[in-house]
PDB file of C-alpha atoms in Angstrom:
ATOM      1  CA  MET A   1      62.887 165.181 107.489  1.00 57.00           C
ATOM      2  CA  PRO A   2      62.561 163.021 110.145  1.00 61.00           C
ATOM      3  CA  SER A   3      62.621 159.081 109.208  1.00 63.00           C
ATOM      4  CA  VAL A   4      60.263 156.394 109.974  1.00 58.00           C
ATOM      5  CA  VAL A   5      60.999 152.827 111.047  1.00 58.00           C
ATOM      6  CA  ALA A   6      58.453 150.634 110.700  1.00 64.00           C
ATOM      7  CA  GLN A   7      58.038 148.207 112.904  1.00 73.00           C
ATOM      8  CA  VAL A   8      58.231 143.864 111.560  1.00 79.00           C
ATOM      9  CA  LYS A   9      56.128 141.658 113.022  1.00 91.00           C
ATOM     10  CA  HIS A  10      57.305 137.944 113.657  1.00 95.00           C
ATOM     11  CA  PRO A  11      54.324 135.893 113.727  1.00 95.00           C
ATOM     12  CA  TYR A  12      56.208 133.009 114.596  1.00 97.00           C
ATOM     13  CA  VAL A  13      58.007 134.535 117.938  1.00 97.00           C
ATOM     14  CA  THR A  14      56.678 135.012 121.000  1.00 95.00           C
ATOM     15  CA  LYS A  15      58.151 135.891 124.617  1.00 93.00           C
ATOM     16  CA  ARG A  16      56.215 134.581 127.640  1.00 91.00           C
ATOM     17  CA  ARG A  17      56.975 134.750 131.172  1.00 90.00           C
ATOM     18  CA  GLY A  18      57.512 131.313 132.214  1.00 88.00           C
ATOM     19  CA  VAL A  19      58.713 130.057 129.010  1.00 89.00           C
ATOM     20  CA  CYS A  20      62.685 130.359 128.887  1.00 89.00           C
ATOM     21  CA  GLY A  21      62.524 132.871 131.051  1.00 89.00           C
ATOM     22  CA  GLY A  22      60.626 135.526 128.681  1.00 91.00           C
ATOM     23  CA  LYS A  23      63.101 134.892 126.242  1.00 94.00           C
ATOM     24  CA  PRO A  24      62.079 135.030 122.676  1.00 96.00           C
ATOM     25  CA  VAL A  25      61.365 131.532 121.293  1.00 97.00           C
ATOM     26  CA  ILE A  26      59.862 129.680 117.862  1.00 97.00           C
ATOM     27  CA  ALA A  27      55.911 130.195 118.936  1.00 96.00           C
ATOM     28  CA  GLY A  28      54.311 126.804 120.548  1.00 95.00           C
ATOM     29  CA  THR A  29      57.676 125.799 121.112  1.00 96.00           C
ATOM     30  CA  ARG A  30      60.650 126.421 123.932  1.00 94.00           C
ATOM     31  CA  ILE A  31      63.188 126.586 120.951  1.00 96.00           C
ATOM     32  CA  PRO A  32      65.225 129.827 121.906  1.00 96.00           C
ATOM     33  CA  ILE A  33      65.973 132.154 118.798  1.00 97.00           C
ATOM     34  CA  TRP A  34      69.465 132.814 120.421  1.00 95.00           C
ATOM     35  CA  ALA A  35      69.848 128.910 119.559  1.00 95.00           C
ATOM     36  CA  ILE A  36      68.464 128.657 115.940  1.00 97.00           C
ATOM     37  CA  ALA A  37      70.517 132.503 115.461  1.00 97.00           C
ATOM     38  CA  GLY A  38      73.882 130.161 117.045  1.00 94.00           C
ATOM     39  CA  TRP A  39      73.336 127.363 114.200  1.00 94.00           C
ATOM     40  CA  SER A  40      73.006 130.284 111.708  1.00 96.00           C
ATOM     41  CA  CYS A  41      76.108 131.827 112.831  1.00 94.00           C
ATOM     42  CA  LYS A  42      78.036 128.510 112.629  1.00 93.00           C
ATOM     43  CA  GLY A  43      77.389 128.728 109.241  1.00 96.00           C
ATOM     44  CA  TYR A  44      73.709 126.263 109.261  1.00 96.00           C
ATOM     45  CA  SER A  45      71.402 127.759 105.987  1.00 97.00           C
ATOM     46  CA  ALA A  46      67.811 127.644 107.250  1.00 98.00           C
ATOM     47  CA  GLU A  47      67.643 124.202 105.264  1.00 98.00           C
ATOM     48  CA  ARG A  48      70.582 122.883 106.790  1.00 97.00           C
ATOM     49  CA  ILE A  49      68.879 123.589 110.126  1.00 96.00           C
ATOM     50  CA  GLN A  50      65.718 122.040 109.653  1.00 97.00           C
ATOM     51  CA  ARG A  51      67.453 118.509 108.128  1.00 96.00           C
ATOM     52  CA  GLU A  52      69.890 118.467 111.110  1.00 95.00           C
ATOM     53  CA  VAL A  53      69.081 120.443 114.045  1.00 95.00           C
ATOM     54  CA  TYR A  54      64.776 120.930 114.376  1.00 96.00           C
ATOM     55  CA  PRO A  55      63.264 119.181 112.138  1.00 96.00           C
ATOM     56  CA  SER A  56      59.755 119.725 113.752  1.00 97.00           C
ATOM     57  CA  LEU A  57      59.486 123.097 112.788  1.00 97.00           C
ATOM     58  CA  GLY A  58      58.791 124.920 109.092  1.00 98.00           C
ATOM     59  CA  LEU A  59      60.952 126.534 106.798  1.00 98.00           C
ATOM     60  CA  ALA A  60      59.128 129.677 107.414  1.00 98.00           C
ATOM     61  CA  GLU A  61      58.969 129.297 111.297  1.00 98.00           C
ATOM     62  CA  ILE A  62      63.108 129.410 110.969  1.00 98.00           C
ATOM     63  CA  TYR A  63      63.369 132.199 108.721  1.00 98.00           C
ATOM     64  CA  ASP A  64      61.150 134.211 111.082  1.00 98.00           C
ATOM     65  CA  ALA A  65      63.860 133.547 113.957  1.00 98.00           C
ATOM     66  CA  LEU A  66      66.792 134.464 111.638  1.00 98.00           C
ATOM     67  CA  SER A  67      65.120 138.028 110.810  1.00 97.00           C
ATOM     68  CA  TYR A  68      63.934 138.568 114.380  1.00 97.00           C
ATOM     69  CA  TYR A  69      67.716 137.822 114.828  1.00 97.00           C
ATOM     70  CA  HIS A  70      68.228 140.208 112.354  1.00 96.00           C
ATOM     71  CA  ASP A  71      65.846 143.089 113.505  1.00 95.00           C
ATOM     72  CA  HIS A  72      66.863 142.500 117.450  1.00 95.00           C
ATOM     73  CA  LYS A  73      70.621 141.157 116.735  1.00 96.00           C
ATOM     74  CA  GLU A  74      72.047 142.925 119.982  1.00 96.00           C
ATOM     75  CA  GLU A  75      69.300 140.884 122.343  1.00 95.00           C
ATOM     76  CA  VAL A  76      69.984 137.795 120.502  1.00 96.00           C
ATOM     77  CA  ASP A  77      73.771 138.300 120.989  1.00 95.00           C
ATOM     78  CA  ARG A  78      73.873 138.613 124.111  1.00 94.00           C
ATOM     79  CA  GLN A  79      71.431 135.632 125.106  1.00 94.00           C
ATOM     80  CA  LEU A  80      73.804 133.761 122.913  1.00 93.00           C
ATOM     81  CA  ALA A  81      76.916 134.820 125.073  1.00 90.00           C
ATOM     82  CA  GLU A  82      74.696 133.694 128.133  1.00 88.00           C
ATOM     83  CA  ASN A  83      73.838 130.346 126.920  1.00 86.00           C
ATOM     84  CA  SER A  84      77.283 129.322 125.196  1.00 82.00           C
ATOM     85  CA  LEU A  85      79.804 127.270 126.490  1.00 73.00           C
ATOM     86  CA  SER A  86      83.456 128.166 126.487  1.00 74.00           C
ATOM     87  CA  PRO A  87      85.545 124.736 124.517  1.00 73.00           C
ATOM     88  CA  ARG A  88      87.382 124.406 127.767  1.00 79.00           C
ATOM     89  CA  GLU A  89      83.614 124.516 129.939  1.00 75.00           C
ATOM     90  CA  ALA A  90      82.558 122.306 127.489  1.00 70.00           C
ATOM     91  CA  ARG A  91      85.020 119.603 128.116  1.00 76.00           C
ATOM     92  CA  ARG A  92      85.467 120.155 131.616  1.00 79.00           C
ATOM     93  CA  ARG A  93      81.418 119.343 131.471  1.00 73.00           C
ATOM     94  CA  GLN A  94      81.854 116.496 128.742  1.00 76.00           C
ATOM     95  CA  ALA A  95      84.232 114.630 131.151  1.00 76.00           C
ATOM     96  CA  PRO A  96      81.836 113.056 133.677  1.00 78.00           C
ATOM     97  CA  TRP A  97      79.964 111.367 131.245  1.00 73.00           C
ATOM     98  CA  ARG A  98      82.917 109.952 129.003  1.00 72.00           C
ATOM     99  CA  GLN A  99      84.170 108.679 132.643  1.00 76.00           C
ATOM    100  CA  SER A 100      80.904 106.751 132.654  1.00 77.00           C
ATOM    101  CA  HIS A 101      81.108 105.690 129.048  1.00 72.00           C
ATOM    102  CA  SER A 102      84.133 104.562 128.677  1.00 71.00           C
ATOM    103  CA  SER A 103      84.232 101.344 129.645  1.00 59.00           C
TER     104      SER A 103
END
């Protein structure tokens, strides 16, 4: 008997050409799903993500983003990797700022 896979709808997630390269974002924002997934992977709860990172988002939006992440894990993990800096690269990019603000 063939299995039936239900397509889950994500009402707070959208993809639009010209917005963040067509990557999935929270509807009405430019906040990419990979960014929310990244905070979750660092151990942040949805409530903490809202409180400390994206206070303009509602919990339903954050939970929908996390649901989308789990439904499209391979795609979002790839985007997260493409947009994450190695510790070495982060230090390299911070060096000019630190020099200009060390006085």
